[in-house]
Amino acid sequence: MKQHIKQIIILALMLVGNATAWADETVTFTFREAYENNYYNSYLVYNSTNYKLNADNNDWFTTATTTAGGIAVTIDYSPSSYGAVVEMPSNEKAYADGYRYVLYPMNPFTLSFSAGKYISHVKVYCTNPGENWEQDATNNTTSCSVRCNQSWYVYRIDVTLSDTKPVLDISGADVSGIAGSYDYTGSAIEPAISGVTLNTGTITPLTLTADTDYTVSYENNTNAGIATVTLTGQGYYTGTCSRDFTINKVAATATAPTPATVDYNGTAQPLCSGGSATGGTLMYSIDGGSTWSADVPTATAVGTYNVYYRVDADQNHTGIASTLAGTATINAATVNYGCLAVTVTPATDVSLTIGESDGTAAHDITIPADIDVNSITMQRTFTPGKASTVMLPFDIAVSKVGGGTFYSFIGVDKSGAQWDVVMQEVNRIGGTLQAHTPYLFMPSAETMTFTLGGQTVTLKANSQQTYTVEP
């Protein structure tokens, strides 16, 4: 009894070449059933000729071999014993292309052809057009296999043969072994391709061989971003197949700077050392992150400074956010500039002491930078009524200096054989003593005093690099 049984059919086409001479053409096979001698016989039809598939007295067959138009055709259902038949389903009675008989299999089967040509196209027609499948250049050789995942009722098979091996386009190839992303390394990233197959239908995919069937090239595959690997067909393959992958940014690294602890020296000093970064630029801040610089921060004043760092990343890295490295300290200290002593305390008090000359030698004084001071002590002892030459390292209103009267040098006059120095008193109301300028000082007391009234004066950098205070 013939039964319509819905099942999954695996159809394998295996084509093996022989010496038959064929011109390039499409060979079409159909099927037919005939009631003869009290049995239904199954036929393969080629060019209007029937080729019997079943044995006499048995309409079912499990293995059949026949030659149709110079092509050896084998249908093999083994190891199953059920086989198949050719029949015309009831709904196949009236079609524009005539009655259609179908190969009604009970089990998966193998359909083999033998011809001395290359396969350029295979198409299988089913009663349900949505189940039709076809493949160009099925396997680029004389053999192939087909896996069918539906219970197909096949009524026609076309096989197109070619004298020459077809050239295939690899643009639709499946490429395996390439991950979606890789981390940046600093070197070119070339993912190893583990396999390339070509399949545009249900036929077992072709396996392509590197350097024989295709070459591989890479583009934009060093820096972070989108990289591309391109396969270019060669030999019996043409076209290109490209796959993109991402090169991820990686985290920058940094060696935190070490905050410094130093004594005040009157000049700007580095507040840290030892910082470095890989994958970006190490930046510093000592104002809580309001401003940043790639230069190591410096400061002059006594006090503490919170040193922050961050890494501004390059194109291949992610940065490091603002981080406190620690606290740098400039300790209080006294700095001597010849006979000038500047003392700085943590409370930002800056005092200047003008030392006593030993009366025997000149004092060379170099002041490298301006220094604001808020107290001044003169240690030099004066003799009241005896004039002395005085030169101060800062500008100051003469009204703030006590202990005597200052005279500025105006010039010299010659009277006969005598030279007279012309002096003019510096007005105590509005008058100013200029830094690094010699004055005649007529003391009225043994000490010179300075009254700043909570203000500061600026110890001026000496543009002459040195100047001499006479003993």
Short mmCIF file of C-alpha atoms in Angstrom, two decimals:
data_model
loop_
_atom_site.label_atom_id
_atom_site.label_comp_id
_atom_site.label_asym_id
_atom_site.label_seq_id
_atom_site.Cartn_x
_atom_site.Cartn_y
_atom_site.Cartn_z
CA MET A 1 0.00 0.00 0.00
CA LYS A 2 1.27 3.40 -0.92
CA GLN A 3 1.24 5.85 1.97
CA HIS A 4 1.92 9.59 2.05
CA ILE A 5 4.23 9.89 5.05
CA LYS A 6 5.50 13.34 6.09
CA GLN A 7 9.18 13.14 7.07
CA ILE A 8 12.58 14.75 6.69
CA ILE A 9 14.38 13.61 3.58
CA ILE A 10 18.12 13.85 3.14
CA LEU A 11 18.97 14.04 -0.53
CA ALA A 12 22.60 13.58 -1.50
CA LEU A 13 23.85 14.22 -4.99
CA MET A 14 27.24 12.71 -5.68
CA LEU A 15 28.57 13.26 -9.13
CA VAL A 16 31.65 11.35 -10.23
CA GLY A 17 33.19 11.99 -13.66
CA ASN A 18 33.85 9.41 -16.34
CA ALA A 19 35.05 9.53 -19.90
CA THR A 20 31.69 10.30 -21.56
CA ALA A 21 32.04 13.20 -24.00
CA TRP A 22 29.40 15.84 -23.52
CA ALA A 23 28.99 19.33 -24.81
CA ASP A 24 28.03 21.92 -22.24
CA GLU A 25 24.35 21.31 -21.58
CA THR A 26 21.66 20.83 -18.97
CA VAL A 27 20.48 17.26 -18.41
CA THR A 28 16.88 17.04 -17.18
CA PHE A 29 15.48 14.03 -15.31
CA THR A 30 11.81 13.45 -14.45
CA PHE A 31 9.87 10.46 -13.10
CA ARG A 32 6.97 8.27 -14.30
CA GLU A 33 4.79 5.50 -12.93
CA ALA A 34 3.11 2.88 -15.14
CA TYR A 35 0.76 -0.01 -14.31
CA GLU A 36 2.12 -2.99 -16.18
CA ASN A 37 1.55 -6.73 -15.75
CA ASN A 38 -0.44 -6.21 -12.59
CA TYR A 39 2.32 -4.09 -10.98
CA TYR A 40 3.16 -0.43 -10.73
CA ASN A 41 6.60 0.21 -12.20
CA SER A 42 8.76 3.29 -11.36
CA TYR A 43 10.74 4.99 -14.09
CA LEU A 44 13.41 7.67 -14.42
CA VAL A 45 12.69 9.67 -17.56
CA TYR A 46 15.32 11.32 -19.73
CA ASN A 47 14.66 12.73 -23.19
CA SER A 48 11.24 11.01 -23.32
CA THR A 49 12.83 7.64 -22.62
CA ASN A 50 11.83 5.61 -19.54
CA TYR A 51 14.47 3.89 -17.45
CA LYS A 52 13.03 1.36 -15.06
CA LEU A 53 13.98 1.68 -11.42
CA ASN A 54 12.18 -1.21 -9.68
CA ALA A 55 12.62 -4.94 -10.13
CA ASP A 56 9.97 -7.05 -11.83
CA ASN A 57 6.99 -7.96 -9.71
CA ASN A 58 7.86 -5.30 -7.08
CA ASP A 59 6.89 -1.67 -7.40
CA TRP A 60 9.09 -0.67 -4.42
CA PHE A 61 12.83 -0.37 -4.83
CA THR A 62 15.72 0.26 -2.42
CA THR A 63 18.57 0.41 -4.92
CA ALA A 64 18.36 1.14 -8.62
CA THR A 65 20.98 1.77 -11.28
CA THR A 66 20.34 2.83 -14.83
CA THR A 67 22.02 4.70 -17.66
CA ALA A 68 20.18 7.64 -19.10
CA GLY A 69 21.58 9.53 -22.07
CA GLY A 70 25.13 8.49 -21.31
CA ILE A 71 24.92 9.32 -17.60
CA ALA A 72 24.95 6.53 -15.06
CA VAL A 73 22.27 7.18 -12.43
CA THR A 74 22.08 5.33 -9.12
CA ILE A 75 19.39 5.72 -6.47
CA ASP A 76 20.32 4.05 -3.20
CA TYR A 77 18.12 3.79 -0.10
CA SER A 78 20.30 1.33 1.79
CA PRO A 79 20.61 0.43 4.57
CA SER A 80 16.84 0.96 4.84
CA SER A 81 14.59 -1.80 3.49
CA TYR A 82 11.58 0.42 2.82
CA GLY A 83 12.81 2.17 -0.32
CA ALA A 84 10.47 4.32 -2.39
CA VAL A 85 8.15 4.44 -5.33
CA VAL A 86 7.26 6.85 -8.12
CA GLU A 87 3.60 7.86 -8.12
CA MET A 88 1.24 10.66 -9.08
CA PRO A 89 -0.42 12.26 -6.04
CA SER A 90 -4.08 13.11 -6.49
CA ASN A 91 -3.41 16.83 -6.58
CA GLU A 92 -0.93 16.43 -9.44
CA LYS A 93 -3.53 15.60 -12.11
CA ALA A 94 -3.68 18.89 -14.00
CA TYR A 95 -0.65 21.14 -14.42
CA ALA A 96 0.31 23.33 -17.34
CA ASP A 97 3.42 21.21 -17.88
CA GLY A 98 1.46 17.96 -17.82
CA TYR A 99 0.92 15.25 -15.28
CA ARG A 100 3.65 15.23 -12.69
CA TYR A 101 4.92 12.07 -11.11
CA VAL A 102 6.98 12.40 -7.96
CA LEU A 103 9.72 10.41 -6.35
CA TYR A 104 7.97 9.46 -3.14
CA PRO A 105 10.68 8.25 -0.77
CA MET A 106 10.15 6.45 2.49
CA ASN A 107 13.69 7.13 3.71
CA PRO A 108 16.71 9.28 3.00
CA PHE A 109 18.50 8.25 -0.12
CA THR A 110 21.57 8.97 -2.25
CA LEU A 111 21.31 9.94 -5.89
CA SER A 112 24.59 9.49 -7.83
CA PHE A 113 25.55 10.56 -11.32
CA SER A 114 28.61 9.68 -13.36
CA ALA A 115 29.72 12.00 -16.17
CA GLY A 116 33.02 13.31 -17.41
CA LYS A 117 32.31 16.98 -16.83
CA TYR A 118 32.28 19.64 -14.18
CA ILE A 119 29.04 20.63 -12.53
CA SER A 120 28.08 24.23 -13.16
CA HIS A 121 24.49 24.16 -11.84
CA VAL A 122 22.04 21.86 -10.06
CA LYS A 123 18.33 22.49 -9.46
CA VAL A 124 15.75 20.26 -7.79
CA TYR A 125 12.05 20.92 -8.40
CA CYS A 126 9.47 20.00 -5.76
CA THR A 127 5.71 20.01 -5.82
CA ASN A 128 5.85 22.79 -3.26
CA PRO A 129 7.76 25.55 -5.12
CA GLY A 130 8.93 26.97 -1.81
CA GLU A 131 11.01 23.84 -1.31
CA ASN A 132 12.87 24.12 -4.61
CA TRP A 133 16.59 24.61 -4.28
CA GLU A 134 19.41 25.29 -6.67
CA GLN A 135 23.11 26.00 -6.59
CA ASP A 136 25.54 27.42 -9.13
CA ALA A 137 28.76 25.46 -9.61
CA THR A 138 27.68 23.05 -6.93
CA ASN A 139 31.08 22.00 -5.74
CA ASN A 140 33.47 23.11 -8.46
CA THR A 141 34.36 19.47 -9.16
CA THR A 142 32.52 16.42 -10.49
CA SER A 143 31.04 15.46 -7.11
CA CYS A 144 28.72 17.08 -4.61
CA SER A 145 26.18 16.34 -1.88
CA VAL A 146 22.82 17.85 -1.00
CA ARG A 147 21.13 17.93 2.40
CA CYS A 148 17.38 18.44 2.40
CA ASN A 149 15.57 19.32 5.59
CA GLN A 150 11.96 18.88 4.40
CA SER A 151 9.90 15.94 3.14
CA TRP A 152 10.25 16.87 -0.49
CA TYR A 153 8.23 15.40 -3.35
CA VAL A 154 10.74 15.69 -6.18
CA TYR A 155 9.40 15.64 -9.71
CA ARG A 156 12.37 17.01 -11.70
CA ILE A 157 16.16 17.41 -11.44
CA ASP A 158 18.32 19.58 -13.73
CA VAL A 159 22.08 19.07 -13.83
CA THR A 160 24.13 21.46 -15.94
CA LEU A 161 27.57 20.20 -16.93
CA SER A 162 30.54 22.13 -18.25
CA ASP A 163 33.72 21.13 -20.04
CA THR A 164 35.71 23.65 -18.02
CA LYS A 165 35.98 24.05 -14.30
CA PRO A 166 33.77 26.98 -13.25
CA VAL A 167 35.25 30.11 -11.66
CA LEU A 168 33.37 30.96 -8.47
CA ASP A 169 32.77 34.31 -6.80
CA ILE A 170 33.80 34.18 -3.12
CA SER A 171 31.96 37.34 -2.08
CA GLY A 172 29.42 35.24 -0.21
CA ALA A 173 31.94 32.98 1.52
CA ASP A 174 31.64 32.11 5.20
CA VAL A 175 34.82 33.00 7.08
CA SER A 176 35.47 31.52 10.51
CA GLY A 177 38.13 32.25 13.10
CA ILE A 178 37.73 36.03 13.18
CA ALA A 179 36.44 37.31 16.50
CA GLY A 180 34.32 40.40 16.72
CA SER A 181 36.96 42.37 18.59
CA TYR A 182 40.54 42.31 19.84
CA ASP A 183 42.40 44.49 22.32
CA TYR A 184 44.98 46.96 21.08
CA THR A 185 48.54 45.63 21.36
CA GLY A 186 50.64 48.23 19.60
CA SER A 187 51.36 45.79 16.77
CA ALA A 188 49.39 44.80 13.70
CA ILE A 189 46.57 42.39 14.57
CA GLU A 190 46.08 39.62 12.03
CA PRO A 191 43.44 37.12 13.19
CA ALA A 192 44.14 33.59 12.02
CA ILE A 193 41.42 32.39 9.67
CA SER A 194 40.42 28.87 10.67
CA GLY A 195 38.20 28.11 7.70
CA VAL A 196 36.60 29.47 4.55
CA THR A 197 33.57 27.82 3.00
CA LEU A 198 31.42 28.77 0.05
CA ASN A 199 27.72 27.96 0.02
CA THR A 200 24.79 29.85 -1.50
CA GLY A 201 22.30 27.03 -1.17
CA THR A 202 21.77 23.78 0.70
CA ILE A 203 24.64 21.91 -0.91
CA THR A 204 27.49 20.94 1.38
CA PRO A 205 29.75 24.04 1.45
CA LEU A 206 32.98 24.07 -0.47
CA THR A 207 36.13 24.30 1.62
CA LEU A 208 38.63 26.81 0.25
CA THR A 209 42.37 26.63 0.81
CA ALA A 210 44.47 29.66 1.71
CA ASP A 211 47.10 30.71 -0.84
CA THR A 212 45.57 28.31 -3.36
CA ASP A 213 42.02 29.58 -3.60
CA TYR A 214 42.42 32.98 -1.96
CA THR A 215 44.91 35.41 -0.46
CA VAL A 216 44.45 37.40 2.74
CA SER A 217 45.18 41.08 3.41
CA TYR A 218 44.52 43.36 6.38
CA GLU A 219 43.72 47.05 6.61
CA ASN A 220 43.66 49.53 9.53
CA ASN A 221 44.62 46.68 11.83
CA THR A 222 47.03 48.35 14.26
CA ASN A 223 45.26 51.26 15.95
CA ALA A 224 41.98 51.17 17.83
CA GLY A 225 38.94 51.32 15.58
CA ILE A 226 37.44 49.22 12.79
CA ALA A 227 39.88 46.92 11.01
CA THR A 228 39.21 44.90 7.86
CA VAL A 229 40.41 41.51 6.64
CA THR A 230 39.92 40.90 2.93
CA LEU A 231 40.04 37.60 1.08
CA THR A 232 40.76 37.87 -2.63
CA GLY A 233 39.93 34.90 -4.84
CA GLN A 234 42.55 33.37 -7.08
CA GLY A 235 42.84 30.30 -9.27
CA TYR A 236 39.27 29.09 -9.85
CA TYR A 237 37.87 31.73 -7.50
CA THR A 238 37.30 35.41 -8.10
CA GLY A 239 35.94 38.40 -6.23
CA THR A 240 36.62 39.49 -2.68
CA CYS A 241 35.15 38.79 0.72
CA SER A 242 35.70 41.27 3.55
CA ARG A 243 35.08 41.01 7.27
CA ASP A 244 35.40 43.79 9.82
CA PHE A 245 36.58 43.46 13.38
CA THR A 246 37.08 45.98 16.14
CA ILE A 247 40.36 46.84 17.82
CA ASN A 248 39.43 47.92 21.34
CA LYS A 249 41.10 50.67 23.27
CA VAL A 250 42.94 49.45 26.36
CA ALA A 251 43.44 51.21 29.66
CA ALA A 252 46.39 53.56 29.96
CA THR A 253 48.78 52.91 32.83
CA ALA A 254 50.57 55.36 35.07
CA THR A 255 53.23 55.48 37.72
CA ALA A 256 51.97 57.97 40.27
CA PRO A 257 54.25 60.94 40.93
CA THR A 258 55.89 61.11 44.36
CA PRO A 259 55.14 64.36 46.21
CA ALA A 260 58.25 66.25 47.32
CA THR A 261 59.21 67.56 50.76
CA VAL A 262 61.79 70.36 50.45
CA ASP A 263 63.10 73.40 52.41
CA TYR A 264 62.30 76.89 51.12
CA ASN A 265 65.07 78.28 48.91
CA GLY A 266 63.50 81.38 47.43
CA THR A 267 63.02 79.87 43.98
CA ALA A 268 60.33 77.72 42.36
CA GLN A 269 60.89 74.06 43.23
CA PRO A 270 59.35 70.85 41.74
CA LEU A 271 56.54 69.55 43.91
CA CYS A 272 56.82 65.93 42.78
CA SER A 273 58.97 63.47 40.87
CA GLY A 274 58.85 60.03 39.29
CA GLY A 275 55.52 60.23 37.44
CA SER A 276 55.12 58.52 34.08
CA ALA A 277 52.37 57.24 31.80
CA THR A 278 51.95 54.67 29.05
CA GLY A 279 49.19 55.22 26.54
CA GLY A 280 48.75 58.93 27.09
CA THR A 281 50.09 62.11 28.63
CA LEU A 282 50.57 62.48 32.37
CA MET A 283 48.96 65.70 33.53
CA TYR A 284 49.37 67.52 36.86
CA SER A 285 47.24 69.86 38.95
CA ILE A 286 47.85 71.58 42.30
CA ASP A 287 44.60 73.54 42.43
CA GLY A 288 42.19 70.66 42.90
CA GLY A 289 41.82 69.93 39.20
CA SER A 290 40.80 73.37 37.95
CA THR A 291 43.85 73.65 35.71
CA TRP A 292 46.13 70.97 34.33
CA SER A 293 49.58 70.94 32.79
CA ALA A 294 51.95 68.33 31.41
CA ASP A 295 54.78 70.16 33.19
CA VAL A 296 55.81 69.06 36.66
CA PRO A 297 54.21 71.56 39.06
CA THR A 298 56.46 73.97 40.96
CA ALA A 299 56.01 76.44 43.79
CA THR A 300 58.11 78.91 45.76
CA ALA A 301 56.12 79.73 48.86
CA VAL A 302 56.29 77.74 52.08
CA GLY A 303 53.26 75.54 52.58
CA THR A 304 51.55 72.30 51.55
CA TYR A 305 50.26 71.44 48.07
CA ASN A 306 47.92 68.61 47.09
CA VAL A 307 49.33 67.09 43.91
CA TYR A 308 46.81 65.50 41.53
CA TYR A 309 47.53 63.59 38.36
CA ARG A 310 45.53 62.15 35.48
CA VAL A 311 46.29 60.55 32.10
CA ASP A 312 44.95 62.11 28.92
CA ALA A 313 44.77 59.04 26.69
CA ASP A 314 45.94 58.71 23.11
CA GLN A 315 43.73 57.22 20.40
CA ASN A 316 44.42 53.65 21.47
CA HIS A 317 43.81 53.91 25.20
CA THR A 318 41.29 54.98 27.79
CA GLY A 319 42.47 57.59 30.26
CA ILE A 320 42.90 57.73 34.02
CA ALA A 321 40.70 60.14 35.94
CA SER A 322 41.95 62.74 38.39
CA THR A 323 43.75 61.02 41.27
CA LEU A 324 45.39 62.47 44.37
CA ALA A 325 49.06 61.51 44.42
CA GLY A 326 49.66 63.04 47.85
CA THR A 327 50.73 66.25 49.53
CA ALA A 328 53.95 68.10 48.76
CA THR A 329 55.53 70.35 51.37
CA ILE A 330 57.86 73.34 51.20
CA ASN A 331 59.24 73.79 54.70
CA ALA A 332 60.18 77.04 56.36
CA ALA A 333 63.80 78.01 55.93
CA THR A 334 66.25 80.90 55.89
CA VAL A 335 67.94 81.71 52.60
CA ASN A 336 71.04 83.87 52.53
CA TYR A 337 71.93 86.20 49.69
CA GLY A 338 75.28 87.49 50.86
CA CYS A 339 74.54 89.56 53.92
CA LEU A 340 70.79 89.38 53.23
CA ALA A 341 68.86 86.67 55.06
CA VAL A 342 65.27 85.85 54.05
CA THR A 343 63.34 83.75 56.56
CA VAL A 344 60.02 82.16 55.56
CA THR A 345 57.64 80.59 58.10
CA PRO A 346 54.65 78.27 57.54
CA ALA A 347 52.34 81.19 58.39
CA THR A 348 53.66 82.84 55.20
CA ASP A 349 55.60 85.41 57.21
CA VAL A 350 58.66 86.41 55.20
CA SER A 351 61.28 88.41 57.00
CA LEU A 352 64.42 90.03 55.66
CA THR A 353 67.51 90.46 57.78
CA ILE A 354 70.23 92.78 56.48
CA GLY A 355 73.37 91.50 58.12
CA GLU A 356 76.19 93.43 59.79
CA SER A 357 79.27 94.03 57.64
CA ASP A 358 82.52 92.84 59.19
CA GLY A 359 84.15 96.09 58.11
CA THR A 360 86.87 94.40 56.15
CA ALA A 361 85.40 93.10 52.89
CA ALA A 362 82.78 93.78 50.28
CA HIS A 363 79.70 91.57 49.98
CA ASP A 364 78.61 90.27 46.56
CA ILE A 365 74.85 89.76 46.53
CA THR A 366 72.83 87.88 43.89
CA ILE A 367 69.03 87.91 44.19
CA PRO A 368 67.60 85.41 41.63
CA ALA A 369 63.93 86.38 41.84
CA ASP A 370 61.56 88.89 43.42
CA ILE A 371 60.58 88.00 46.99
CA ASP A 372 57.79 89.67 48.94
CA VAL A 373 58.67 90.23 52.61
CA ASN A 374 56.55 91.56 55.45
CA SER A 375 59.22 92.36 58.02
CA ILE A 376 62.73 93.81 57.81
CA THR A 377 65.53 93.84 60.34
CA MET A 378 68.73 95.82 59.85
CA GLN A 379 71.59 94.39 61.96
CA ARG A 380 74.12 97.02 60.97
CA THR A 381 75.15 99.41 63.74
CA PHE A 382 75.50 103.08 62.87
CA THR A 383 77.29 105.94 64.63
CA PRO A 384 74.93 108.86 65.10
CA GLY A 385 76.11 111.91 63.19
CA LYS A 386 78.54 109.90 61.04
CA ALA A 387 77.35 109.51 57.44
CA SER A 388 77.25 106.05 55.83
CA THR A 389 76.47 104.77 52.36
CA VAL A 390 73.38 102.58 52.24
CA MET A 391 71.84 100.60 49.36
CA LEU A 392 68.61 98.67 49.97
CA PRO A 393 67.37 95.71 47.84
CA PHE A 394 63.74 96.91 47.72
CA ASP A 395 61.65 99.99 47.01
CA ILE A 396 60.21 101.59 50.14
CA ALA A 397 58.60 104.87 51.14
CA VAL A 398 61.16 106.88 53.09
CA SER A 399 58.46 107.59 55.67
CA LYS A 400 58.60 103.91 56.70
CA VAL A 401 62.30 104.00 57.52
CA GLY A 402 63.46 105.39 60.84
CA GLY A 403 66.82 106.11 62.45
CA GLY A 404 68.16 108.84 60.22
CA THR A 405 67.91 110.93 57.07
CA PHE A 406 68.53 109.81 53.50
CA TYR A 407 70.22 111.91 50.84
CA SER A 408 70.35 111.14 47.17
CA PHE A 409 73.42 111.88 45.07
CA ILE A 410 72.82 114.74 42.64
CA GLY A 411 76.28 115.25 41.24
CA VAL A 412 79.76 116.76 41.92
CA ASP A 413 81.07 120.35 41.65
CA LYS A 414 84.69 121.42 41.32
CA SER A 415 85.82 124.47 43.23
CA GLY A 416 89.47 125.13 42.45
CA ALA A 417 91.33 121.95 43.26
CA GLN A 418 88.48 120.59 45.37
CA TRP A 419 85.61 118.41 44.27
CA ASP A 420 82.36 118.75 46.17
CA VAL A 421 79.60 116.10 46.17
CA VAL A 422 76.15 117.58 45.74
CA MET A 423 73.44 115.79 47.78
CA GLN A 424 69.69 116.32 48.20
CA GLU A 425 67.56 115.07 51.09
CA VAL A 426 64.89 112.56 50.17
CA ASN A 427 61.59 114.06 51.18
CA ARG A 428 59.98 112.06 53.94
CA ILE A 429 56.57 113.02 52.63
CA GLY A 430 56.03 111.13 49.42
CA GLY A 431 59.65 110.29 48.84
CA THR A 432 60.66 106.76 47.89
CA LEU A 433 63.92 104.93 48.21
CA GLN A 434 64.67 102.93 45.03
CA ALA A 435 65.98 99.36 45.17
CA HIS A 436 69.67 98.82 44.44
CA THR A 437 70.36 102.57 44.51
CA PRO A 438 73.10 104.04 46.76
CA TYR A 439 72.06 106.75 49.27
CA LEU A 440 73.94 108.76 51.88
CA PHE A 441 72.45 107.98 55.27
CA MET A 442 72.97 110.36 58.17
CA PRO A 443 72.04 108.29 61.26
CA SER A 444 70.37 109.82 64.24
CA ALA A 445 70.44 106.50 66.09
CA GLU A 446 72.54 103.38 66.13
CA THR A 447 69.89 101.29 64.30
CA MET A 448 67.80 101.67 61.18
CA THR A 449 64.16 100.59 61.63
CA PHE A 450 61.38 99.67 59.17
CA THR A 451 57.66 100.08 59.82
CA LEU A 452 55.60 98.24 57.17
CA GLY A 453 52.20 98.46 58.85
CA GLY A 454 51.08 95.02 57.75
CA GLN A 455 52.12 95.58 54.13
CA THR A 456 54.91 93.97 52.17
CA VAL A 457 57.85 95.15 50.18
CA THR A 458 59.44 93.29 47.32
CA LEU A 459 63.01 92.17 47.49
CA LYS A 460 63.96 92.89 43.88
CA ALA A 461 65.88 90.50 41.70
CA ASN A 462 69.22 92.02 40.89
CA SER A 463 69.34 92.58 37.14
CA GLN A 464 73.09 93.19 37.39
CA GLN A 465 73.44 89.69 38.82
CA THR A 466 75.72 91.00 41.59
CA TYR A 467 76.34 94.22 43.34
CA THR A 468 78.69 95.15 46.16
CA VAL A 469 77.90 96.38 49.63
CA GLU A 470 80.98 98.16 50.90
CA PRO A 471 82.13 97.48 54.44
#
